[in-house]
Amino acid sequence: EFSMWRVLLGGACAASVRTGTTPLQLLRMGASTASKASFAELRSGDDLRSGIAGFYDASSGVWEEVWGEHMHHGYYADNGRKDHVQAQVDMVEQVLGWARVDDATPASMLDVGCGIGGSSRHLARKYGCSGVGITLSPVQVARAQQLSHAQGLGTQLSFQVADALDMPFADNSFDLVWAMESGEHMPDKRQFVAELARVCKPGGRVVVVAWCHRDLAPGEEALSPREERLLRAINRAFYLPRWCSVSEYSRLAAEQGLAQIRSDDWTDKVKRFWPAVILSAIRPRSLFSLLRSGFKTIRGALVMPLMILGQRRGLVKFGLITARKLPLPPPPSSPPSSFVSPRIPSTTNPVSAIRAEQVSPAEAKAGASILEPPPAGFEWGGFF
Ligand code: SAH
């Protein structure tokens, strides 16, 4: 982290040369909003929601300026991809392929935690579907609408401020329920998955891509204190509550009666992302925007190396989960009903899908804790 400070200071000097501002003035600009931010521990659900909204209100502009409309990891297979913005588009495409969304072209889509609508527009263009995006940040809603109108998708897509844990939509509303890197912000993972399942149409698909912690090893009851400390530092800067593992998400999906549950770990495929973000952040122009955008954004930037550290230590995982809501429609070429129906593959059965996850007894025990109501407060907030 110390070398990060050095790099940032070096960048501040470079930015000051470019902009004719002294490094001190630049740092003061960056720190000016710090004085307005609360250094107190923020603990309630309302504090978390307003913290998230404030974080994205403040940081979305600078992110878009440097990285564009997608606010999620890029996908890097062995293709040596150099264009990082394209790597983010690749991520959406790869997830769609992995989740087999093309098998049943969605006519309606919900983008849960939509940012400025990058995924929504990609999906609307690709499938011609209608879509709704929700976020906690009013600034993101306004920008998402603006960009969608500008790209001719204004009538297909709409955006609103709404809470993913209490969504203003009727049951069974959407063919595709898409949550790209928003699950990590949810303080109650069970309620999150329950809401995703509730608004999904029968036969529809839920896709969750989320930052997760590693699965616990057999005999292990919890992450180590050192690991918990690392996550806490990340949580404070990015307004995240407690994390869960990929298999805990699968368990929650099964609990909601979802079927054909599949999960994966793409940590290896995203590991080039954070180094690229850090490099882009210390370019003089980006650094100037970063400092101007205030304390919350700067703090987010400063913990980026911790994401790399977490991934290297095998603690931070890039998880994918997909599932479908029952009852499923009959397959397109279903035999006449007089035929004996083929045996349903075991992966379509939620119970065996969970068994396939091979959850260790210790992990099952620890995992049970996220099935309890969430604690009254969260260990996050404050200064790092
Ligand atoms: N999916 C987008 C943005 C990811 S950033 C993209 O890939 O570009 C995380 C998003 O989750 C932000 O838009 C944030 O406002 C949203 N979010 C976090 N908690 C939320 C909640 N409880 N309800 C709705 N949106 C939430």
Short mmCIF file of C-alpha atoms and ligand atoms in Angstrom, two decimals:
data_model
loop_
_atom_site.label_atom_id
_atom_site.label_comp_id
_atom_site.label_asym_id
_atom_site.label_seq_id
_atom_site.Cartn_x
_atom_site.Cartn_y
_atom_site.Cartn_z
CA GLU A 1 0.00 0.00 0.00
CA PHE A 2 2.91 2.33 0.70
CA SER A 3 4.18 2.02 -2.84
CA MET A 4 0.66 2.86 -3.98
CA TRP A 5 0.89 6.15 -2.10
CA ARG A 6 4.21 6.84 -3.77
CA VAL A 7 2.72 6.09 -7.17
CA LEU A 8 -0.25 8.36 -6.46
CA LEU A 9 2.00 11.18 -5.31
CA GLY A 10 4.12 10.78 -8.41
CA GLY A 11 0.96 10.90 -10.50
CA ALA A 12 -0.22 14.00 -8.63
CA CYS A 13 3.01 15.74 -9.55
CA ALA A 14 2.65 14.70 -13.18
CA ALA A 15 -0.96 15.90 -13.19
CA SER A 16 0.06 19.19 -11.68
CA VAL A 17 2.62 19.75 -14.43
CA ARG A 18 -0.06 19.08 -17.05
CA THR A 19 -2.74 21.24 -15.46
CA GLY A 20 -0.62 24.01 -14.07
CA THR A 21 -1.93 23.31 -10.57
CA THR A 22 0.44 22.73 -7.68
CA PRO A 23 0.44 19.22 -6.23
CA LEU A 24 -0.68 20.69 -2.94
CA GLN A 25 -3.69 22.37 -4.57
CA LEU A 26 -4.60 19.10 -6.25
CA LEU A 27 -4.39 17.17 -3.01
CA ARG A 28 -6.45 19.85 -1.26
CA MET A 29 -9.14 19.54 -3.94
CA GLY A 30 -9.20 15.81 -3.36
CA ALA A 31 -9.34 16.22 0.37
CA SER A 32 -11.98 18.95 0.36
CA THR A 33 -14.87 16.51 0.30
CA ALA A 34 -13.10 14.33 2.84
CA SER A 35 -13.91 16.88 5.48
CA LYS A 36 -17.59 16.59 4.58
CA ALA A 37 -17.54 12.80 4.74
CA SER A 38 -18.31 11.13 8.01
CA PHE A 39 -15.44 9.23 9.56
CA ALA A 40 -17.78 7.69 12.09
CA GLU A 41 -18.64 4.03 11.89
CA LEU A 42 -21.70 3.69 9.68
CA ARG A 43 -23.69 0.68 10.58
CA SER A 44 -27.40 0.64 9.78
CA GLY A 45 -29.04 -0.61 6.58
CA ASP A 46 -30.03 2.97 5.75
CA ASP A 47 -26.45 4.12 6.22
CA LEU A 48 -25.27 1.37 3.91
CA ARG A 49 -27.81 2.33 1.23
CA SER A 50 -26.99 6.03 1.42
CA GLY A 51 -23.26 5.21 1.52
CA ILE A 52 -23.57 3.17 -1.69
CA ALA A 53 -25.68 5.85 -3.37
CA GLY A 54 -23.20 8.56 -2.39
CA PHE A 55 -20.23 6.48 -3.51
CA TYR A 56 -21.68 5.90 -6.99
CA ASP A 57 -23.06 9.45 -7.26
CA ALA A 58 -19.53 10.72 -6.69
CA SER A 59 -17.48 8.16 -8.60
CA SER A 60 -19.55 7.18 -11.66
CA GLY A 61 -18.50 10.23 -13.68
CA VAL A 62 -14.77 9.66 -13.32
CA TRP A 63 -15.17 5.94 -13.95
CA GLU A 64 -17.10 6.61 -17.15
CA GLU A 65 -14.56 9.17 -18.28
CA VAL A 66 -11.72 6.68 -18.00
CA TRP A 67 -13.42 3.31 -18.49
CA GLY A 68 -16.74 3.90 -20.20
CA GLU A 69 -20.22 2.63 -19.49
CA HIS A 70 -19.43 -0.79 -17.94
CA MET A 71 -18.61 -0.78 -14.24
CA HIS A 72 -17.42 -4.33 -13.83
CA HIS A 73 -14.36 -6.56 -14.34
CA GLY A 74 -13.05 -7.27 -17.80
CA TYR A 75 -12.78 -10.84 -19.10
CA TYR A 76 -9.32 -11.94 -20.13
CA ALA A 77 -8.97 -15.46 -21.45
CA ASP A 78 -5.72 -16.38 -23.14
CA ASN A 79 -6.46 -13.92 -25.90
CA GLY A 80 -3.96 -11.30 -24.70
CA ARG A 81 -6.68 -8.68 -24.88
CA LYS A 82 -5.15 -5.20 -24.60
CA ASP A 83 -8.30 -3.13 -24.96
CA HIS A 84 -9.72 -3.16 -21.45
CA VAL A 85 -13.03 -1.56 -22.36
CA GLN A 86 -13.52 -4.34 -24.90
CA ALA A 87 -12.59 -6.84 -22.18
CA GLN A 88 -15.59 -5.57 -20.21
CA VAL A 89 -17.88 -6.10 -23.19
CA ASP A 90 -16.30 -9.56 -23.55
CA MET A 91 -17.30 -10.22 -19.95
CA VAL A 92 -20.99 -9.61 -20.67
CA GLU A 93 -20.81 -11.80 -23.78
CA GLN A 94 -18.94 -14.58 -21.99
CA VAL A 95 -21.38 -14.61 -19.08
CA LEU A 96 -24.34 -14.74 -21.49
CA GLY A 97 -22.70 -17.70 -23.23
CA TRP A 98 -21.83 -19.46 -19.99
CA ALA A 99 -25.37 -18.96 -18.64
CA ARG A 100 -26.87 -20.14 -21.95
CA VAL A 101 -29.12 -17.11 -22.15
CA ASP A 102 -29.33 -17.55 -25.94
CA ASP A 103 -31.20 -20.85 -25.48
CA ALA A 104 -34.36 -18.85 -24.82
CA THR A 105 -34.08 -15.28 -26.13
CA PRO A 106 -35.42 -13.04 -23.36
CA ALA A 107 -38.20 -10.59 -24.23
CA SER A 108 -37.89 -8.73 -20.93
CA MET A 109 -34.94 -8.13 -18.66
CA LEU A 110 -34.22 -6.67 -15.22
CA ASP A 111 -30.74 -5.27 -14.55
CA VAL A 112 -30.33 -5.36 -10.77
CA GLY A 113 -27.70 -2.82 -9.69
CA CYS A 114 -27.44 -1.41 -13.20
CA GLY A 115 -24.74 1.25 -12.80
CA ILE A 116 -25.14 3.58 -15.78
CA GLY A 117 -26.82 0.83 -17.79
CA GLY A 118 -23.93 -0.72 -19.75
CA SER A 119 -25.31 -4.26 -19.45
CA SER A 120 -28.91 -3.11 -20.04
CA ARG A 121 -28.04 -1.53 -23.37
CA HIS A 122 -25.92 -4.48 -24.45
CA LEU A 123 -28.79 -6.87 -23.71
CA ALA A 124 -31.44 -4.62 -25.29
CA ARG A 125 -29.39 -4.37 -28.49
CA LYS A 126 -28.52 -8.05 -28.60
CA TYR A 127 -31.97 -9.49 -27.86
CA GLY A 128 -34.24 -6.60 -28.82
CA CYS A 129 -35.74 -7.03 -25.35
CA SER A 130 -37.30 -4.41 -23.13
CA GLY A 131 -35.52 -3.76 -19.88
CA VAL A 132 -35.57 -2.02 -16.54
CA GLY A 133 -32.46 -1.09 -14.58
CA ILE A 134 -32.36 -0.30 -10.87
CA THR A 135 -29.64 1.33 -8.83
CA LEU A 136 -29.43 3.21 -5.54
CA SER A 137 -27.70 6.17 -7.19
CA PRO A 138 -29.90 8.94 -8.69
CA VAL A 139 -26.87 10.22 -10.63
CA GLN A 140 -26.54 6.80 -12.30
CA VAL A 141 -30.26 6.71 -13.16
CA ALA A 142 -30.03 10.09 -14.89
CA ARG A 143 -26.91 9.11 -16.81
CA ALA A 144 -28.29 5.69 -17.76
CA GLN A 145 -31.41 7.33 -19.20
CA GLN A 146 -29.38 9.93 -21.04
CA LEU A 147 -27.06 7.36 -22.64
CA SER A 148 -29.94 5.05 -23.57
CA HIS A 149 -31.83 7.87 -25.29
CA ALA A 150 -28.67 8.91 -27.11
CA GLN A 151 -28.19 5.33 -28.34
CA GLY A 152 -31.79 5.01 -29.56
CA LEU A 153 -32.82 2.67 -26.74
CA GLY A 154 -34.85 5.23 -24.81
CA THR A 155 -38.22 3.52 -25.33
CA GLN A 156 -36.88 0.01 -24.79
CA LEU A 157 -35.18 0.74 -21.48
CA SER A 158 -36.08 2.55 -18.29
CA PHE A 159 -34.11 3.16 -15.11
CA GLN A 160 -35.13 3.96 -11.57
CA VAL A 161 -33.81 4.25 -8.05
CA ALA A 162 -34.98 1.13 -6.21
CA ASP A 163 -33.65 -1.27 -3.59
CA ALA A 164 -32.79 -4.74 -4.85
CA LEU A 165 -33.86 -6.15 -1.49
CA ASP A 166 -37.39 -4.78 -1.87
CA MET A 167 -38.08 -4.40 -5.55
CA PRO A 168 -41.14 -2.48 -6.80
CA PHE A 169 -42.04 -5.19 -9.35
CA ALA A 170 -44.76 -7.83 -9.41
CA ASP A 171 -43.88 -11.51 -9.07
CA ASN A 172 -43.03 -13.33 -12.32
CA SER A 173 -42.22 -10.17 -14.33
CA PHE A 174 -38.96 -10.76 -16.25
CA ASP A 175 -37.50 -13.46 -18.52
CA LEU A 176 -33.96 -12.57 -17.51
CA VAL A 177 -32.90 -11.24 -14.12
CA TRP A 178 -29.31 -10.02 -14.38
CA ALA A 179 -27.13 -8.91 -11.46
CA MET A 180 -23.62 -7.98 -12.60
CA GLU A 181 -21.32 -7.16 -9.67
CA SER A 182 -24.04 -5.80 -7.40
CA GLY A 183 -24.55 -8.79 -5.07
CA GLU A 184 -21.47 -7.86 -3.04
CA HIS A 185 -23.30 -4.70 -1.91
CA MET A 186 -26.28 -6.64 -0.53
CA PRO A 187 -26.39 -6.91 3.27
CA ASP A 188 -28.89 -9.79 3.18
CA LYS A 189 -27.86 -12.30 0.52
CA ARG A 190 -30.85 -14.51 1.20
CA GLN A 191 -33.32 -11.67 0.66
CA PHE A 192 -31.38 -10.65 -2.45
CA VAL A 193 -31.66 -14.10 -4.03
CA ALA A 194 -35.30 -14.36 -2.90
CA GLU A 195 -36.12 -11.09 -4.68
CA LEU A 196 -34.30 -12.16 -7.85
CA ALA A 197 -36.28 -15.42 -7.86
CA ARG A 198 -39.58 -13.70 -7.08
CA VAL A 199 -39.54 -11.28 -10.01
CA CYS A 200 -38.22 -13.89 -12.47
CA LYS A 201 -40.87 -15.46 -14.72
CA PRO A 202 -41.37 -19.22 -14.53
CA GLY A 203 -38.99 -20.69 -17.08
CA GLY A 204 -36.91 -17.51 -16.88
CA ARG A 205 -33.28 -17.23 -15.89
CA VAL A 206 -31.40 -15.58 -13.04
CA VAL A 207 -27.73 -14.66 -13.52
CA VAL A 208 -25.57 -13.39 -10.66
CA VAL A 209 -21.93 -12.37 -11.10
CA ALA A 210 -20.49 -11.28 -7.78
CA TRP A 211 -17.38 -10.80 -5.71
CA CYS A 212 -17.28 -13.74 -3.33
CA HIS A 213 -14.92 -15.03 -0.70
CA ARG A 214 -13.34 -18.44 -1.11
CA ASP A 215 -15.20 -21.58 -0.13
CA LEU A 216 -14.22 -22.84 3.30
CA ALA A 217 -12.04 -25.95 3.43
CA PRO A 218 -13.23 -29.09 5.18
CA GLY A 219 -12.97 -28.56 8.93
CA GLU A 220 -12.76 -24.80 8.62
CA GLU A 221 -15.44 -22.80 10.38
CA ALA A 222 -14.65 -19.28 9.22
CA LEU A 223 -12.15 -17.19 7.31
CA SER A 224 -8.96 -16.38 9.19
CA PRO A 225 -8.75 -13.08 11.15
CA ARG A 226 -6.13 -11.91 8.65
CA GLU A 227 -8.51 -12.58 5.78
CA GLU A 228 -11.36 -10.86 7.60
CA ARG A 229 -9.14 -7.80 8.11
CA LEU A 230 -8.38 -7.60 4.41
CA LEU A 231 -12.06 -7.84 3.49
CA ARG A 232 -12.96 -5.18 6.06
CA ALA A 233 -10.57 -2.70 4.47
CA ILE A 234 -12.10 -3.40 1.05
CA ASN A 235 -15.61 -3.16 2.48
CA ARG A 236 -15.09 0.27 3.99
CA ALA A 237 -13.87 1.75 0.76
CA PHE A 238 -16.41 0.11 -1.55
CA TYR A 239 -19.42 0.17 0.81
CA LEU A 240 -19.76 -3.58 1.05
CA PRO A 241 -21.29 -5.59 3.88
CA ARG A 242 -20.41 -9.21 4.65
CA TRP A 243 -19.34 -11.40 1.74
CA CYS A 244 -20.39 -14.96 1.02
CA SER A 245 -18.94 -17.78 -1.06
CA VAL A 246 -20.11 -18.98 -4.46
CA SER A 247 -21.50 -22.16 -2.97
CA GLU A 248 -23.49 -20.16 -0.44
CA TYR A 249 -25.15 -18.35 -3.35
CA SER A 250 -25.96 -21.74 -4.91
CA ARG A 251 -27.44 -22.91 -1.65
CA LEU A 252 -29.61 -19.81 -1.44
CA ALA A 253 -30.78 -20.34 -5.02
CA ALA A 254 -31.77 -23.93 -4.17
CA GLU A 255 -33.59 -22.68 -1.09
CA GLN A 256 -35.70 -20.48 -3.38
CA GLY A 257 -36.63 -23.56 -5.40
CA LEU A 258 -34.61 -22.47 -8.43
CA ALA A 259 -33.51 -25.26 -10.78
CA GLN A 260 -30.57 -26.03 -13.06
CA ILE A 261 -28.25 -24.23 -10.66
CA ARG A 262 -24.70 -23.86 -11.96
CA SER A 263 -21.79 -21.91 -10.59
CA ASP A 264 -18.24 -21.12 -11.57
CA ASP A 265 -15.12 -19.27 -10.45
CA TRP A 266 -13.55 -16.94 -13.02
CA THR A 267 -10.93 -15.36 -10.75
CA ASP A 268 -8.20 -16.42 -13.17
CA LYS A 269 -9.99 -14.80 -16.07
CA VAL A 270 -10.25 -11.39 -14.40
CA LYS A 271 -6.87 -11.09 -12.71
CA ARG A 272 -5.52 -8.62 -15.27
CA PHE A 273 -8.33 -6.19 -14.52
CA TRP A 274 -7.26 -4.37 -11.33
CA PRO A 275 -3.66 -3.79 -12.41
CA ALA A 276 -5.10 -2.18 -15.55
CA VAL A 277 -7.47 0.01 -13.52
CA ILE A 278 -4.63 1.15 -11.28
CA LEU A 279 -2.44 2.01 -14.26
CA SER A 280 -5.27 3.95 -15.86
CA ALA A 281 -5.95 5.80 -12.60
CA ILE A 282 -2.43 7.15 -12.34
CA ARG A 283 -2.40 8.67 -15.80
CA PRO A 284 -2.22 12.42 -15.22
CA ARG A 285 -5.63 13.21 -16.71
CA SER A 286 -7.40 10.43 -14.80
CA LEU A 287 -5.65 11.34 -11.62
CA PHE A 288 -6.81 14.91 -11.95
CA SER A 289 -10.46 13.74 -12.35
CA LEU A 290 -9.97 11.30 -9.51
CA LEU A 291 -8.75 13.97 -7.13
CA ARG A 292 -11.54 16.30 -8.21
CA SER A 293 -14.19 13.66 -7.63
CA GLY A 294 -13.50 13.60 -3.92
CA PHE A 295 -12.71 11.52 -0.93
CA LYS A 296 -14.97 8.51 -1.53
CA THR A 297 -13.60 7.90 -5.00
CA ILE A 298 -10.02 8.40 -3.88
CA ARG A 299 -10.48 5.95 -1.03
CA GLY A 300 -11.97 3.44 -3.51
CA ALA A 301 -8.90 3.91 -5.73
CA LEU A 302 -6.50 3.45 -2.85
CA VAL A 303 -7.83 0.04 -1.88
CA MET A 304 -7.67 -1.36 -5.41
CA PRO A 305 -4.32 -3.04 -4.64
CA LEU A 306 -6.10 -4.91 -1.85
CA MET A 307 -8.38 -6.55 -4.42
CA ILE A 308 -5.26 -7.81 -6.21
CA LEU A 309 -3.82 -9.02 -2.93
CA GLY A 310 -7.09 -10.77 -2.04
CA GLN A 311 -7.24 -12.49 -5.42
CA ARG A 312 -3.59 -13.57 -5.18
CA ARG A 313 -4.14 -15.01 -1.72
CA GLY A 314 -7.07 -17.03 -3.00
CA LEU A 315 -9.47 -15.15 -0.74
CA VAL A 316 -11.29 -12.93 -3.24
CA LYS A 317 -13.14 -14.89 -5.90
CA PHE A 318 -15.00 -13.82 -8.99
CA GLY A 319 -18.13 -15.94 -8.80
CA LEU A 320 -20.90 -16.78 -11.25
CA ILE A 321 -24.23 -18.39 -10.48
CA THR A 322 -27.11 -19.07 -12.80
CA ALA A 323 -30.41 -20.88 -12.33
CA ARG A 324 -33.92 -21.09 -13.76
CA LYS A 325 -37.29 -20.66 -12.16
CA LEU A 326 -39.72 -23.56 -12.19
CA PRO A 327 -41.87 -24.69 -13.82
CA LEU A 328 -39.72 -24.89 -16.93
CA PRO A 329 -41.45 -24.86 -20.30
CA PRO A 330 -41.37 -28.14 -22.21
CA PRO A 331 -38.31 -28.43 -24.46
CA PRO A 332 -39.03 -27.20 -28.02
CA SER A 333 -38.96 -30.67 -29.58
CA SER A 334 -40.80 -32.42 -26.76
CA PRO A 335 -42.14 -35.85 -27.64
CA PRO A 336 -45.91 -36.48 -27.69
CA SER A 337 -47.25 -37.00 -24.19
CA SER A 338 -47.77 -40.73 -24.80
CA PHE A 339 -43.98 -41.10 -24.88
CA VAL A 340 -42.19 -41.95 -21.66
CA SER A 341 -40.42 -38.76 -20.69
CA PRO A 342 -36.63 -39.08 -20.42
CA ARG A 343 -35.07 -39.07 -16.99
CA ILE A 344 -34.35 -35.51 -15.93
CA PRO A 345 -30.58 -35.01 -15.66
CA SER A 346 -29.48 -34.74 -12.07
CA THR A 347 -28.21 -31.18 -12.51
CA THR A 348 -31.78 -29.95 -13.05
CA ASN A 349 -32.69 -31.05 -9.57
CA PRO A 350 -31.91 -28.31 -7.07
CA VAL A 351 -31.17 -30.76 -4.30
CA SER A 352 -28.68 -32.78 -6.31
CA ALA A 353 -27.26 -29.56 -7.72
CA ILE A 354 -26.38 -28.60 -4.19
CA ARG A 355 -24.94 -32.01 -3.56
CA ALA A 356 -22.87 -31.50 -6.69
CA GLU A 357 -21.41 -28.40 -5.05
CA GLN A 358 -19.76 -30.77 -2.56
CA VAL A 359 -20.22 -28.56 0.42
CA SER A 360 -18.10 -29.71 3.33
CA PRO A 361 -19.83 -30.22 6.69
CA ALA A 362 -17.85 -27.32 8.16
CA GLU A 363 -18.82 -25.10 5.32
CA ALA A 364 -22.43 -26.15 5.54
CA LYS A 365 -22.33 -25.18 9.20
CA ALA A 366 -20.68 -21.85 8.54
CA GLY A 367 -22.94 -21.32 5.52
CA ALA A 368 -25.96 -21.82 7.72
CA SER A 369 -25.10 -18.52 9.34
CA ILE A 370 -26.04 -16.57 6.23
CA LEU A 371 -29.40 -18.29 6.33
CA GLU A 372 -30.07 -16.63 9.65
CA PRO A 373 -31.52 -13.10 9.64
CA PRO A 374 -28.75 -10.58 9.03
CA PRO A 375 -27.14 -8.94 12.06
CA ALA A 376 -28.55 -5.58 13.09
CA GLY A 377 -25.49 -3.71 11.87
CA PHE A 378 -22.58 -4.21 9.55
CA GLU A 379 -18.87 -4.12 10.11
CA TRP A 380 -18.00 -1.43 7.67
CA GLY A 381 -17.72 2.31 7.37
CA GLY A 382 -15.21 4.63 8.88
CA PHE A 383 -11.79 5.60 7.67
CA PHE A 384 -9.19 3.11 6.51
N1 SAH B 1 -24.04 -3.74 -13.02
C1 SAH B 1 -23.43 -2.48 -13.34
C2 SAH B 1 -22.92 -1.71 -12.12
C3 SAH B 1 -22.11 -2.45 -11.09
S1 SAH B 1 -21.66 -1.38 -9.76
C4 SAH B 1 -22.32 -2.68 -14.35
O1 SAH B 1 -21.87 -3.82 -14.46
O2 SAH B 1 -21.93 -1.74 -15.02
C5 SAH B 1 -22.82 -1.85 -8.48
C6 SAH B 1 -24.23 -1.30 -8.68
O3 SAH B 1 -25.07 -1.92 -7.71
C7 SAH B 1 -24.40 0.20 -8.50
O4 SAH B 1 -25.18 0.71 -9.54
C8 SAH B 1 -25.17 0.32 -7.18
O5 SAH B 1 -26.02 1.45 -7.07
C9 SAH B 1 -25.99 -0.95 -7.23
N2 SAH B 1 -26.53 -1.38 -5.94
C10 SAH B 1 -25.87 -1.67 -4.81
N3 SAH B 1 -26.72 -2.02 -3.83
C11 SAH B 1 -27.96 -1.94 -4.35
C12 SAH B 1 -29.28 -2.17 -3.85
N4 SAH B 1 -29.49 -2.54 -2.59
N5 SAH B 1 -30.31 -1.98 -4.69
C13 SAH B 1 -30.14 -1.59 -5.97
N6 SAH B 1 -28.91 -1.37 -6.50
C14 SAH B 1 -27.85 -1.53 -5.71
#
